[in-house]
Amino acid sequence: MKIGVVTFPGSNCDYDCLHAVEETIGGQAIYLWHAEADLQGSDAVFLPGGFSYGDYLRAGAIARVSPIMEEVRAFANAGGPVAGICNGFQILCEAGLLPGGLIRNRSLRFASRSVRLRVEATDSLWMSRYEAGQVLRVPIAHGEGCYVADEATLDELESSARVAFRYMGEASPNGSARNIAGIVNEAGNVLGMMPHPERAVDALLGSTDGVPLFRAVESHLNAGVGR
Amino acid sequence: MRVVPRAGILDPQGNAVAGALGSLGFDGISEVHVGRLITLRLLAASEADARERAEAMCRRLLANPVTEDFEIRVAS
């Protein structure tokens, strides 16, 4: 099993993501360079957090035209598991692989803290190791994490069980529509989320609530129902 | 190309600027929006051609159709 983590210029969670894969999944974790249109036979791909291209134009807007993104798109369209975390979520939205977009936090502040998330739909391959309604503690660290989409899209996400995670509490940390923290695509193989599960895989760092996400893709690949 | 937050979409930057203008004593202000201006020189066969290509650039990269609206001005 080979798991690829894409490094864009300005990615800064790529090492954390690689480390989390190595800690949680029995397999090989490799870096993929944004400028190379080659997934090197990866069985699953992570787009990590950071500030690709300095967030120039819009967060994720430049990264999504990187050579590797054409390969990621083809892989995703063929049912390959793809997860975008934080900046990776922004890139997936910019690429049109997930609906909606992420704009500046309502507070205008960079939000960096631990938050409580509620697990919503668990039908997708990424969510299979969570229980619906389960409460997780996972860190966030973003300035542009306010999820927006038109009402029809939001309704469809809810009715088709594609909201993966929601922020808990009275107000979301960034003003996201319907407190949405993470969503999946229609086929369930592409996940985007603003919180950082790769920073929640070690009890020493305060939480292991991110582990099931990595184990879920491992189970999926082991079951041979991947590509 | 002038790119602005889509009408009806939360514009926290615009709201913050509106508040700051208010605290400087400027009154009667509403609907403040902060966007961006992109200028470029383009070799094109005609003004219509330039506009068409600029529109394609906005749709595909310079503006996000989910969150932003754009306007184009062509000068030759």
Coordinates of C-alpha atoms in Angstrom, one line a residue:
Chain A
M1 CA 0.0 0.0 0.0
K2 CA 1.4 3.4 -1.0
I3 CA 0.1 6.7 0.2
G4 CA 1.1 9.9 -1.5
V5 CA 1.3 13.3 0.2
V6 CA 1.5 16.2 -2.2
T7 CA 3.9 19.1 -1.5
F8 CA 3.1 22.4 -3.0
P9 CA 5.4 25.5 -2.6
G10 CA 4.1 26.8 0.7
S11 CA 2.7 23.5 2.1
N12 CA 3.7 23.2 5.7
C13 CA 1.7 20.2 7.0
D14 CA 3.1 17.8 4.5
Y15 CA 5.6 16.3 7.0
D16 CA 2.9 16.0 9.7
C17 CA 0.6 14.3 7.2
L18 CA 3.4 11.9 6.1
H19 CA 4.2 11.2 9.8
A20 CA 0.5 10.5 10.6
V21 CA 0.2 8.1 7.7
E22 CA 3.4 6.3 8.9
E23 CA 2.1 6.1 12.5
T24 CA -1.4 4.9 11.6
I25 CA -1.3 3.0 8.4
G26 CA 0.8 -0.1 7.6
G27 CA 2.3 0.9 4.3
Q28 CA 4.6 3.2 2.5
A29 CA 4.2 7.0 2.7
I30 CA 5.8 9.1 0.0
Y31 CA 6.0 12.8 -1.0
L32 CA 4.6 13.8 -4.3
W33 CA 6.0 17.0 -5.9
H34 CA 3.4 19.5 -7.2
A35 CA 5.3 20.1 -10.5
E36 CA 5.4 16.4 -11.5
A37 CA 2.3 15.0 -13.1
D38 CA 2.9 11.6 -11.5
L39 CA 1.2 10.0 -8.5
Q40 CA 3.9 7.3 -8.5
G41 CA 1.4 4.5 -8.1
S42 CA -0.2 6.0 -4.9
D43 CA -3.3 4.1 -3.7
A44 CA -4.5 7.2 -1.8
V45 CA -3.5 10.9 -2.0
F46 CA -3.5 13.6 0.7
L47 CA -3.4 17.3 -0.1
P48 CA -1.9 18.8 3.1
G49 CA -2.3 22.1 4.9
G50 CA -0.3 25.2 4.5
F51 CA -0.2 28.3 2.4
S52 CA 0.4 27.0 -1.2
Y53 CA 1.7 29.9 -3.3
G54 CA 1.3 32.2 -0.4
D55 CA -2.5 32.1 -0.7
Y56 CA -2.0 34.5 -3.7
L57 CA -5.2 35.4 -5.6
R58 CA -7.3 33.1 -3.3
A59 CA -6.3 30.2 -1.0
G60 CA -5.7 27.2 -3.3
A61 CA -6.4 29.0 -6.5
I62 CA -2.9 28.7 -8.0
A63 CA -2.2 25.3 -6.5
R64 CA -5.1 23.8 -8.3
V65 CA -3.5 24.4 -11.7
S66 CA -0.3 22.6 -10.7
P67 CA 0.7 19.7 -13.0
I68 CA 0.0 17.1 -10.3
M69 CA -3.6 18.3 -9.9
E70 CA -4.6 16.9 -13.3
E71 CA -3.4 13.5 -12.1
V72 CA -5.2 14.0 -8.8
R73 CA -8.4 14.9 -10.7
A74 CA -8.2 11.8 -12.9
F75 CA -7.4 9.6 -9.9
A76 CA -10.4 11.1 -8.0
N77 CA -12.7 10.7 -10.9
A78 CA -11.7 7.0 -11.2
G79 CA -12.7 6.5 -7.5
G80 CA -9.3 6.9 -5.9
P81 CA -9.3 8.1 -2.3
V82 CA -8.3 11.7 -2.0
A83 CA -8.3 13.8 1.2
G84 CA -7.7 17.5 1.4
I85 CA -6.9 18.9 4.8
C86 CA -7.1 22.7 5.5
N87 CA -5.3 24.2 2.4
G88 CA -6.0 20.9 0.7
F89 CA -9.7 21.4 1.2
Q90 CA -9.4 24.9 -0.3
I91 CA -7.5 23.4 -3.3
L92 CA -10.2 20.7 -3.8
C93 CA -12.9 23.4 -3.8
E94 CA -11.0 25.6 -6.2
A95 CA -10.4 22.5 -8.5
G96 CA -14.2 21.9 -8.5
L97 CA -13.7 18.4 -7.0
L98 CA -15.8 19.5 -4.0
P99 CA -18.7 22.0 -4.1
G100 CA -18.6 25.4 -2.4
G101 CA -15.7 27.6 -1.4
L102 CA -13.8 28.8 1.6
I103 CA -13.5 32.5 2.4
R104 CA -12.0 34.6 5.2
N105 CA -13.1 33.7 8.7
R106 CA -16.0 35.8 9.9
S107 CA -13.9 37.1 12.8
L108 CA -11.1 38.1 10.4
R109 CA -8.8 36.3 12.8
F110 CA -6.6 33.4 12.2
A111 CA -8.1 30.6 14.3
S112 CA -5.6 28.3 15.8
R113 CA -6.9 26.1 18.6
S114 CA -8.5 22.7 19.5
V115 CA -12.2 22.4 18.5
R116 CA -14.9 19.9 19.1
L117 CA -16.3 18.2 16.0
R118 CA -19.4 16.1 15.6
V119 CA -19.2 13.2 13.2
E120 CA -22.1 13.4 10.8
A121 CA -22.4 11.0 7.8
T122 CA -20.2 7.9 8.0
D123 CA -21.2 6.3 4.7
S124 CA -18.0 7.3 2.8
L125 CA -14.8 5.4 2.8
W126 CA -13.0 8.1 4.8
M127 CA -15.6 8.0 7.6
S128 CA -16.2 4.3 8.0
R129 CA -14.2 4.0 11.3
Y130 CA -16.3 6.8 13.0
E131 CA -19.7 6.5 14.6
A132 CA -22.3 9.1 13.6
G133 CA -22.8 11.5 16.5
Q134 CA -19.3 10.8 17.9
V135 CA -17.6 13.9 19.3
L136 CA -14.0 14.5 18.4
R137 CA -11.3 16.9 19.6
V138 CA -9.2 18.0 16.7
P139 CA -7.0 21.2 16.1
I140 CA -7.8 23.9 13.6
A141 CA -5.4 26.5 12.2
H142 CA -6.7 28.6 9.4
G143 CA -7.5 32.2 8.3
E144 CA -9.8 31.2 5.5
G145 CA -12.0 28.4 6.7
C146 CA -15.5 29.9 6.4
Y147 CA -17.3 27.4 4.2
V148 CA -19.9 28.9 1.8
A149 CA -22.1 27.5 -0.9
D150 CA -25.5 28.4 -2.2
E151 CA -28.6 27.2 -0.3
A152 CA -29.4 24.5 -2.9
T153 CA -25.9 23.0 -2.6
L154 CA -26.0 23.1 1.2
D155 CA -29.4 21.4 1.2
E156 CA -28.1 18.7 -1.2
L157 CA -25.0 18.1 0.9
E158 CA -27.3 17.5 3.9
S159 CA -29.9 15.4 2.2
S160 CA -27.3 13.2 0.5
A161 CA -25.4 12.6 3.7
R162 CA -22.2 14.3 2.5
V163 CA -21.5 16.5 5.5
A164 CA -18.8 14.6 7.3
F165 CA -18.0 16.8 10.2
R166 CA -19.6 19.8 11.9
Y167 CA -18.2 22.2 14.5
M168 CA -19.9 22.0 17.8
G169 CA -21.0 24.8 20.1
E170 CA -23.0 27.9 19.6
A171 CA -20.8 29.4 16.9
S172 CA -18.4 27.8 14.5
P173 CA -14.8 29.1 14.8
N174 CA -14.9 30.7 11.3
G175 CA -18.6 31.4 10.4
S176 CA -19.0 28.4 8.1
A177 CA -22.5 27.8 6.7
R178 CA -24.4 25.3 8.8
N179 CA -21.3 24.8 10.9
I180 CA -19.8 22.6 8.2
A181 CA -16.2 21.5 8.9
G182 CA -15.8 18.8 6.3
I183 CA -17.6 17.3 3.3
V184 CA -17.3 14.5 0.8
N185 CA -18.0 14.3 -2.9
E186 CA -21.0 12.5 -4.3
A187 CA -19.1 9.2 -4.7
G188 CA -17.6 9.5 -1.2
N189 CA -14.0 9.0 -2.3
V190 CA -13.0 12.7 -2.0
L191 CA -13.0 14.3 1.5
G192 CA -12.2 17.9 2.3
M193 CA -12.0 19.3 5.9
M194 CA -10.5 22.3 7.6
P195 CA -9.5 20.7 10.9
H196 CA -6.3 18.8 11.1
P197 CA -6.7 15.0 11.8
E198 CA -3.0 14.5 11.1
R199 CA -2.3 16.6 14.3
A200 CA -4.5 14.3 16.3
V201 CA -2.8 10.9 16.1
D202 CA -0.7 10.9 19.2
A203 CA -1.9 11.0 22.8
L204 CA 1.2 13.0 23.7
L205 CA -0.2 15.8 21.6
G206 CA -3.6 15.8 23.2
S207 CA -5.8 13.7 20.9
T208 CA -5.9 10.5 18.9
D209 CA -9.3 11.3 17.4
G210 CA -7.7 11.7 13.9
V211 CA -6.5 8.1 13.8
P212 CA -9.8 6.5 12.6
L213 CA -9.7 8.6 9.4
F214 CA -6.4 7.1 8.4
R215 CA -7.4 3.6 9.5
A216 CA -10.6 3.9 7.4
V217 CA -8.7 4.5 4.2
E218 CA -6.3 1.6 5.1
S219 CA -9.3 -0.7 5.6
H220 CA -10.8 0.4 2.3
L221 CA -7.5 -0.3 0.5
N222 CA -7.0 -3.6 2.2
A223 CA -10.5 -4.7 1.2
G224 CA -9.3 -4.2 -2.4
V225 CA -12.3 -2.1 -3.3
G226 CA -10.0 0.8 -4.3
R227 CA -9.0 1.2 -7.9
Chain B
M1 CA -10.7 42.9 -14.1
R2 CA -12.4 43.9 -10.9
V3 CA -13.3 41.0 -8.6
V4 CA -15.6 41.5 -5.7
P5 CA -17.3 39.2 -3.2
R6 CA -20.5 37.9 -4.6
A7 CA -23.6 39.8 -3.5
G8 CA -25.2 38.1 -0.5
I9 CA -22.0 36.3 0.5
L10 CA -20.6 37.2 3.9
D11 CA -17.9 39.8 3.5
P12 CA -16.1 40.1 6.8
Q13 CA -13.4 42.4 5.3
G14 CA -16.1 44.8 4.0
N15 CA -17.9 44.7 7.4
A16 CA -14.6 45.5 9.3
V17 CA -13.8 48.4 6.9
A18 CA -17.3 49.7 7.3
G19 CA -16.9 49.7 11.1
A20 CA -13.5 51.4 10.8
L21 CA -14.9 54.2 8.6
G22 CA -17.7 54.6 11.1
S23 CA -15.2 55.0 14.0
L24 CA -13.4 57.7 12.0
G25 CA -16.7 59.6 11.9
F26 CA -17.7 58.9 8.3
D27 CA -21.4 58.3 8.5
G28 CA -24.2 57.1 6.2
I29 CA -22.0 54.2 5.0
S30 CA -23.4 50.8 4.0
E31 CA -22.6 47.9 1.7
V32 CA -18.8 48.2 1.9
H33 CA -17.0 45.5 -0.1
V34 CA -13.3 44.8 -0.5
G35 CA -12.2 43.1 -3.7
R36 CA -9.2 43.1 -6.0
L37 CA -8.1 44.7 -9.2
I38 CA -6.2 42.8 -11.8
T39 CA -4.6 44.7 -14.7
L40 CA -2.9 43.2 -17.6
R41 CA -1.7 44.0 -21.1
L42 CA -3.1 41.6 -23.7
L43 CA -2.3 41.4 -27.4
A44 CA -5.7 40.8 -29.0
A45 CA -7.3 41.1 -32.5
S46 CA -10.1 43.3 -31.3
E47 CA -11.7 44.7 -28.2
A48 CA -14.4 42.0 -28.3
D49 CA -11.7 39.3 -28.6
A50 CA -9.8 40.9 -25.6
R51 CA -13.1 40.9 -23.6
E52 CA -13.9 37.4 -24.4
R53 CA -10.5 36.2 -23.3
A54 CA -10.5 38.3 -20.2
E55 CA -13.9 36.7 -19.3
A56 CA -12.5 33.2 -19.7
M57 CA -9.5 34.2 -17.5
C58 CA -11.9 35.4 -14.8
R59 CA -14.1 32.3 -15.0
R60 CA -11.2 29.9 -14.9
L61 CA -8.8 31.5 -12.5
L62 CA -9.1 35.1 -11.5
A63 CA -12.5 34.9 -9.8
N64 CA -14.1 32.0 -8.0
P65 CA -17.6 31.7 -9.4
V66 CA -18.9 30.3 -6.0
T67 CA -17.8 33.3 -4.0
E68 CA -17.0 36.2 -6.3
D69 CA -18.4 38.4 -9.1
F70 CA -16.2 40.1 -11.7
E71 CA -16.3 43.1 -14.1
I72 CA -14.1 43.7 -17.1
R73 CA -12.9 47.0 -18.5
V74 CA -11.0 47.1 -21.8
A75 CA -9.0 50.0 -22.9
S76 CA -7.0 50.1 -26.1

